[in-house]
Amino acid sequence: MNQKEFDDIVPRLLNDYSNISIEEYREVVEFIQARYNGYDPIISSLSSREILQSFDYFARSYAELVQGNKIWGSSSKHYILSNLYKASYGLTSENRRNIFAERGLSIYQDNVGFGRRTGFVKFLFFVEQEVPYLLIVKEYGYNSITNKIEEVVDTIETDYLKDLGFSVIENEVKIWYMEDGEFYQQVQLKPGLVDPEWRDLEVKEKLWFENAWLTQQFELKRDKKDTFFFEKGRQFDAYNTIKAILMGARSEILIVDNYIDSSLFLVLGEVAESVAIKVLTSKLHGDTPVAIEKYKAQRGNFEWCQVKDFHDRYIFVDNECYLLGASIKDFANRATTLSAINDKQVIKIIKDYAIDKLKEALTKKVLD
């Protein structure tokens, strides 16, 4: 059973269960088992609770059929197939596409050959503000992306994107690419991935493109580390780590740090203007008030307030959250750590609390 056949049969498990054959049941079971046998980026993003829930539904379905020795076609058939339907969470194309977008996932792949392996590319795929982006970069080889753009996109779609539930045409994927270190283009293809139309990227789009790659290289370098320790005096390493985290933002940044100075805005000044930035602090050091006003006037899409409700420091970047052992301005002046918080519920609680405090402070400022 392939992905399309699975997508077609899953709704029938509920709406047309009486006509599902035992052979089709077995094919669905085998498809689900295959998905869970090995690494899958969507399944890996699910919480332990969600995975255990799916396992429970799968076990209930299988136990009712096999261990209960029920006769196929009896009144238990609806129970068997409805539980199998629930066990399919994260496996249909629509499910996978939604999870990929909602959880801010991305995929990166290098050494993708084209033109009979006369050229090679690497790519980054993600969704930002409900728009899917495919960024492609020429790696090596004498063939060019422009000459073989239809083949390059078709290979990436067939080998990677379809598995995530995406279609370049149906889901209106924006395709940007860069080759020779300076040639930036957007290409749009028609159904069948034919008749390409190009346009040059604007300066802001080029910067945004480069920031996305910077973040990806950082992710590869740190090999998905969740915790960083910086010895006393490693301020530059700490600065680069925090910068890479912030530059990886695609939609929003929220910083909670009681003690900030104007150096924070040197980093934030490089963040794409499409990213919403919010800062909660308590004390402003040096010329920070001037830096804030000038930054806000020039950039927009920026909110800040002074509150005294936090002890710890946090950086929220899209769906990620980091706990800092010291203020950003003093990071690694003494030995300290930076740790990712991976519990989604905890992230939501902290973030919601911070947003509420920001709204309260801004409302109070308006009333005053």
Coordinates of C-alpha atoms in Angstrom, one line a residue:
M1 CA 0.0 0.0 0.0
N2 CA 1.4 3.4 -1.0
Q3 CA 0.7 6.8 0.6
K4 CA -2.1 7.7 -1.8
E5 CA -3.9 4.4 -1.2
F6 CA -3.5 4.9 2.5
D7 CA -4.9 8.4 2.3
D8 CA -7.9 7.1 0.3
I9 CA -8.8 4.2 2.7
V10 CA -8.4 5.9 6.0
P11 CA -11.7 7.9 5.8
R12 CA -13.5 4.7 4.8
L13 CA -12.5 3.2 8.1
L14 CA -15.2 5.4 9.6
N15 CA -17.5 6.2 6.8
D16 CA -17.6 3.0 4.8
Y17 CA -16.4 0.4 7.3
S18 CA -18.9 -2.2 6.3
N19 CA -17.3 -2.5 2.9
I20 CA -13.7 -2.8 4.2
S21 CA -12.2 -6.2 3.5
I22 CA -9.9 -8.2 5.8
E23 CA -7.2 -7.8 3.2
E24 CA -7.5 -4.1 3.3
Y25 CA -7.4 -4.1 7.1
R26 CA -4.1 -6.1 6.9
E27 CA -2.7 -3.6 4.4
V28 CA -3.5 -0.7 6.6
V29 CA -1.9 -2.4 9.6
E30 CA 1.2 -3.2 7.6
F31 CA 1.4 0.5 6.5
I32 CA 1.2 1.8 10.0
Q33 CA 3.8 -0.7 11.3
A34 CA 6.1 0.3 8.5
R35 CA 5.8 4.0 9.4
Y36 CA 6.7 3.2 13.0
N37 CA 9.6 0.9 12.0
G38 CA 12.5 3.4 11.7
Y39 CA 13.0 7.1 11.8
D40 CA 10.1 9.3 10.7
P41 CA 10.3 13.1 11.1
I42 CA 6.6 13.5 11.8
I43 CA 6.3 10.7 14.3
S44 CA 9.4 11.9 16.0
S45 CA 7.7 15.2 16.6
L46 CA 4.8 13.7 18.5
S47 CA 4.8 13.7 22.2
S48 CA 5.1 10.5 24.2
R49 CA 1.5 10.8 25.2
E50 CA 0.4 11.1 21.5
I51 CA 2.4 8.1 20.5
L52 CA 1.1 6.0 23.4
Q53 CA -2.4 7.0 22.5
S54 CA -2.0 5.8 19.0
F55 CA -0.4 2.5 20.2
D56 CA -3.4 2.1 22.5
Y57 CA -5.9 2.5 19.7
F58 CA -3.9 0.1 17.5
A59 CA -3.7 -2.5 20.3
R60 CA -7.5 -2.2 20.9
S61 CA -8.2 -2.7 17.2
Y62 CA -5.9 -5.7 16.9
A63 CA -6.9 -7.3 20.2
E64 CA -10.6 -7.1 19.3
L65 CA -9.9 -8.8 16.0
V66 CA -7.3 -11.4 16.9
Q67 CA -7.3 -12.1 20.6
G68 CA -11.1 -11.7 20.9
N69 CA -11.4 -14.2 18.0
K70 CA -14.2 -12.0 16.5
I71 CA -15.7 -12.9 13.2
W72 CA -15.0 -10.3 10.5
G73 CA -18.2 -8.6 9.5
S74 CA -19.8 -8.9 13.0
S75 CA -21.0 -6.0 15.1
S76 CA -17.4 -5.5 16.4
K77 CA -16.2 -4.4 13.0
H78 CA -17.0 -0.8 13.6
Y79 CA -15.1 -0.9 16.9
I80 CA -12.1 -2.5 15.2
L81 CA -11.9 0.0 12.3
S82 CA -12.7 3.1 14.3
N83 CA -9.8 2.3 16.6
L84 CA -7.6 1.7 13.6
Y85 CA -8.7 5.1 12.2
K86 CA -7.6 6.8 15.5
A87 CA -4.3 5.0 15.3
S88 CA -3.6 6.7 12.0
Y89 CA -2.9 10.1 13.5
G90 CA 0.2 11.6 12.0
L91 CA 0.2 9.1 9.0
T92 CA -2.2 10.5 6.4
S93 CA -0.8 13.2 4.1
E94 CA -3.2 15.9 5.5
N95 CA -2.3 15.0 9.0
R96 CA 1.4 15.0 8.3
R97 CA 1.2 18.3 6.4
N98 CA -0.6 20.0 9.3
I99 CA 1.7 18.6 12.0
F100 CA 4.8 19.7 10.0
A101 CA 3.4 23.3 9.7
E102 CA 1.9 23.7 13.2
R103 CA 5.0 22.4 15.0
G104 CA 7.4 24.5 13.0
L105 CA 9.3 21.5 11.6
S106 CA 11.9 21.7 8.9
I107 CA 14.0 19.3 6.8
Y108 CA 17.5 19.7 5.4
Q109 CA 19.2 17.4 2.9
D110 CA 22.4 17.7 1.0
N111 CA 24.1 15.9 -1.9
V112 CA 20.9 15.7 -4.0
G113 CA 22.0 14.9 -7.5
F114 CA 20.5 16.0 -10.8
G115 CA 21.4 16.0 -14.5
R116 CA 22.7 12.4 -14.3
R117 CA 24.7 13.5 -11.3
T118 CA 26.5 16.3 -13.1
G119 CA 25.3 18.7 -10.4
F120 CA 24.4 18.5 -6.7
V121 CA 22.2 20.6 -4.5
K122 CA 21.2 20.9 -0.8
F123 CA 17.8 22.2 0.3
L124 CA 15.9 23.4 3.3
F125 CA 12.1 23.0 3.5
F126 CA 9.8 24.6 6.1
V127 CA 6.5 26.5 6.6
E128 CA 6.4 30.1 7.7
Q129 CA 3.1 31.9 8.4
E130 CA 1.2 29.1 6.5
V131 CA 3.5 29.5 3.4
P132 CA 5.7 26.5 2.5
Y133 CA 9.2 27.4 1.4
L134 CA 11.7 25.3 -0.5
L135 CA 15.2 26.9 -0.4
I136 CA 17.8 25.3 -2.7
V137 CA 21.5 25.9 -2.9
K138 CA 24.0 24.6 -5.5
E139 CA 26.7 22.5 -3.9
Y140 CA 29.0 21.4 -6.7
G141 CA 29.1 20.0 -10.2
Y142 CA 29.2 21.7 -13.6
N143 CA 25.4 21.6 -14.3
S144 CA 23.3 24.5 -13.1
I145 CA 20.0 24.6 -11.2
T146 CA 18.5 27.0 -13.7
N147 CA 19.1 24.5 -16.6
K148 CA 17.6 21.6 -14.7
I149 CA 15.1 23.3 -12.4
E150 CA 12.2 21.1 -13.3
E151 CA 14.2 17.9 -12.6
V152 CA 15.6 19.3 -9.3
V153 CA 12.2 20.3 -8.0
D154 CA 10.6 17.0 -9.2
T155 CA 13.4 15.0 -7.4
I156 CA 12.9 16.9 -4.1
E157 CA 9.1 16.6 -4.3
T158 CA 9.1 12.9 -5.1
D159 CA 11.8 11.8 -2.6
Y160 CA 11.1 14.1 0.3
L161 CA 8.1 16.5 0.2
K162 CA 5.4 14.0 -0.7
D163 CA 6.4 11.9 2.3
L164 CA 5.5 15.0 4.4
G165 CA 2.2 15.4 2.7
F166 CA 3.2 18.3 0.4
S167 CA 2.7 18.9 -3.3
V168 CA 4.7 21.7 -4.9
I169 CA 1.7 22.8 -7.0
E170 CA -1.3 22.0 -4.8
N171 CA 0.2 23.5 -1.7
E172 CA 1.8 26.5 -3.6
V173 CA 5.3 25.9 -2.4
K174 CA 7.5 29.0 -2.8
I175 CA 10.8 27.9 -4.5
W176 CA 13.9 30.1 -4.0
Y177 CA 17.4 29.1 -5.0
M178 CA 20.9 30.3 -5.1
E179 CA 23.9 29.2 -7.1
D180 CA 27.4 30.5 -7.7
G181 CA 27.2 32.3 -4.3
E182 CA 25.4 35.3 -5.6
F183 CA 22.7 34.3 -8.1
Y184 CA 19.4 34.4 -6.2
Q185 CA 16.1 33.5 -8.0
Q186 CA 12.5 32.6 -7.3
V187 CA 11.0 30.1 -9.7
Q188 CA 7.3 29.3 -10.2
L189 CA 6.2 26.1 -12.1
K190 CA 2.9 25.2 -13.6
P191 CA 1.1 21.9 -13.1
G192 CA 3.3 19.0 -14.1
L193 CA 6.3 21.0 -12.9
V194 CA 6.8 22.6 -16.3
D195 CA 7.1 26.1 -17.9
P196 CA 9.2 27.8 -15.2
E197 CA 9.0 31.5 -14.7
W198 CA 11.8 33.3 -12.8
R199 CA 12.3 36.6 -10.9
D200 CA 15.3 38.0 -9.0
L201 CA 15.0 38.1 -5.3
E202 CA 15.0 41.5 -3.6
V203 CA 17.7 42.5 -1.2
K204 CA 15.6 41.8 1.9
E205 CA 14.7 38.4 0.5
K206 CA 18.4 37.6 -0.1
L207 CA 19.2 38.4 3.5
W208 CA 16.3 36.3 4.8
F209 CA 17.5 33.4 2.6
E210 CA 21.0 33.7 4.0
N211 CA 19.7 33.8 7.6
A212 CA 17.8 30.6 7.1
W213 CA 21.0 28.9 5.9
L214 CA 23.0 30.3 8.8
T215 CA 20.5 28.8 11.2
Q216 CA 20.6 25.4 9.4
Q217 CA 24.4 25.3 9.5
F218 CA 24.3 26.1 13.2
E219 CA 21.8 23.2 13.7
L220 CA 24.1 20.8 11.9
K221 CA 27.2 22.0 13.9
R222 CA 25.6 21.6 17.2
D223 CA 24.1 18.2 16.2
K224 CA 20.7 18.9 17.8
K225 CA 22.3 19.7 21.2
D226 CA 19.7 20.9 23.7
T227 CA 22.1 22.2 26.4
F228 CA 25.2 24.4 26.1
F229 CA 27.8 25.1 28.8
F230 CA 30.1 28.1 28.4
E231 CA 33.2 28.5 30.5
K232 CA 34.1 31.8 32.0
G233 CA 35.5 34.1 29.3
R234 CA 33.8 32.3 26.3
Q235 CA 31.6 35.4 25.6
F236 CA 32.1 35.3 21.8
D237 CA 31.1 31.6 21.6
A238 CA 28.0 32.4 23.7
Y239 CA 27.2 35.4 21.6
N240 CA 27.4 33.4 18.3
T241 CA 25.2 30.7 19.8
I242 CA 22.5 33.1 21.0
K243 CA 22.7 35.0 17.6
A244 CA 22.2 31.7 15.6
I245 CA 19.2 30.9 17.8
L246 CA 17.6 34.3 17.2
M247 CA 18.5 34.4 13.5
G248 CA 16.6 31.1 13.1
A249 CA 13.3 32.8 13.9
R250 CA 10.7 32.6 11.1
S251 CA 7.7 34.2 12.7
E252 CA 8.3 35.4 16.3
I253 CA 10.8 36.1 19.0
L254 CA 10.0 36.6 22.7
I255 CA 12.8 37.6 25.1
V256 CA 12.4 37.7 28.9
D257 CA 15.6 39.2 30.5
N258 CA 15.5 41.5 33.5
Y259 CA 18.8 43.2 32.5
I260 CA 19.4 44.3 28.9
D261 CA 21.6 46.8 27.2
S262 CA 21.9 48.2 23.7
S263 CA 24.1 45.3 22.5
L264 CA 20.9 43.2 22.3
F265 CA 19.7 45.3 19.4
L266 CA 22.9 44.7 17.4
V267 CA 21.7 41.1 17.0
L268 CA 18.0 41.9 16.7
G269 CA 18.9 44.4 14.0
E270 CA 19.8 41.5 11.7
V271 CA 16.5 39.6 12.2
A272 CA 14.1 39.7 9.3
E273 CA 11.5 42.5 9.7
S274 CA 8.7 39.9 9.1
V275 CA 9.5 38.4 12.5
A276 CA 7.5 39.8 15.4
I277 CA 9.7 40.7 18.3
K278 CA 8.7 41.1 22.0
V279 CA 11.0 42.0 24.9
L280 CA 10.1 41.9 28.6
T281 CA 12.8 43.4 30.9
S282 CA 13.1 45.2 34.2
K283 CA 16.1 47.5 34.1
L284 CA 17.6 49.3 31.1
H285 CA 21.3 49.8 31.2
G286 CA 23.3 52.7 29.6
D287 CA 21.8 54.0 26.3
T288 CA 19.3 51.2 26.0
P289 CA 16.2 53.5 26.2
V290 CA 17.6 55.4 23.1
A291 CA 18.4 52.2 21.3
I292 CA 14.9 50.9 21.9
E293 CA 13.1 53.9 20.6
K294 CA 15.3 54.2 17.5
Y295 CA 15.0 50.4 16.8
K296 CA 11.2 50.6 17.2
A297 CA 10.9 53.7 15.0
Q298 CA 12.9 52.2 12.2
R299 CA 11.8 48.6 12.3
G300 CA 8.2 48.3 13.6
N301 CA 6.8 44.9 14.4
F302 CA 8.3 45.3 17.9
E303 CA 6.8 45.5 21.4
W304 CA 8.5 45.8 24.8
C305 CA 7.7 46.5 28.4
Q306 CA 9.2 46.7 31.9
V307 CA 7.9 44.1 34.4
K308 CA 9.2 42.7 37.7
D309 CA 7.5 39.3 37.5
F310 CA 10.4 37.1 36.4
H311 CA 13.5 35.7 38.0
D312 CA 14.7 33.5 35.1
R313 CA 15.7 34.5 31.6
Y314 CA 14.0 33.0 28.5
I315 CA 14.3 33.2 24.7
F316 CA 11.3 32.0 22.7
V317 CA 11.9 31.4 19.0
D318 CA 8.8 30.3 17.2
N319 CA 8.0 26.9 18.9
E320 CA 11.3 26.6 20.8
C321 CA 12.2 27.9 24.2
Y322 CA 15.6 28.3 25.9
L323 CA 16.4 28.9 29.6
L324 CA 19.4 31.1 30.2
G325 CA 21.6 31.0 33.2
A326 CA 22.6 34.7 32.9
S327 CA 21.4 37.8 31.2
I328 CA 22.3 38.1 27.5
K329 CA 24.5 41.1 28.1
D330 CA 26.6 39.3 30.6
F331 CA 26.4 35.8 29.1
A332 CA 29.6 33.8 29.8
N333 CA 31.3 36.6 31.8
R334 CA 31.1 33.8 34.3
A335 CA 30.5 30.1 33.7
T336 CA 26.9 29.5 32.7
T337 CA 24.5 27.3 30.7
L338 CA 21.9 27.7 28.0
S339 CA 19.3 24.9 27.9
A340 CA 16.3 24.1 25.7
I341 CA 13.0 23.4 27.3
N342 CA 11.4 20.5 25.4
D343 CA 8.1 20.0 27.3
K344 CA 5.6 21.7 25.0
Q345 CA 3.1 22.2 27.8
V346 CA 5.6 23.9 30.0
I347 CA 6.7 26.1 27.0
K348 CA 3.0 27.1 26.5
I349 CA 2.5 28.0 30.2
I350 CA 5.6 30.2 30.4
K351 CA 5.0 31.9 27.1
D352 CA 1.3 32.5 27.8
Y353 CA 2.2 34.0 31.2
A354 CA 4.8 36.3 29.6
I355 CA 2.4 37.5 26.9
D356 CA -0.2 38.2 29.5
K357 CA 2.3 40.3 31.5
L358 CA 3.3 42.2 28.3
K359 CA -0.4 42.9 27.5
E360 CA -1.0 44.1 31.1
A361 CA 2.0 46.4 31.0
L362 CA 1.1 47.9 27.6
T363 CA -2.5 48.4 28.6
K364 CA -1.4 50.2 31.8
K365 CA 1.0 52.4 29.8
V366 CA -1.8 53.5 27.5
L367 CA -4.1 54.2 30.5
D368 CA -1.4 56.2 32.2

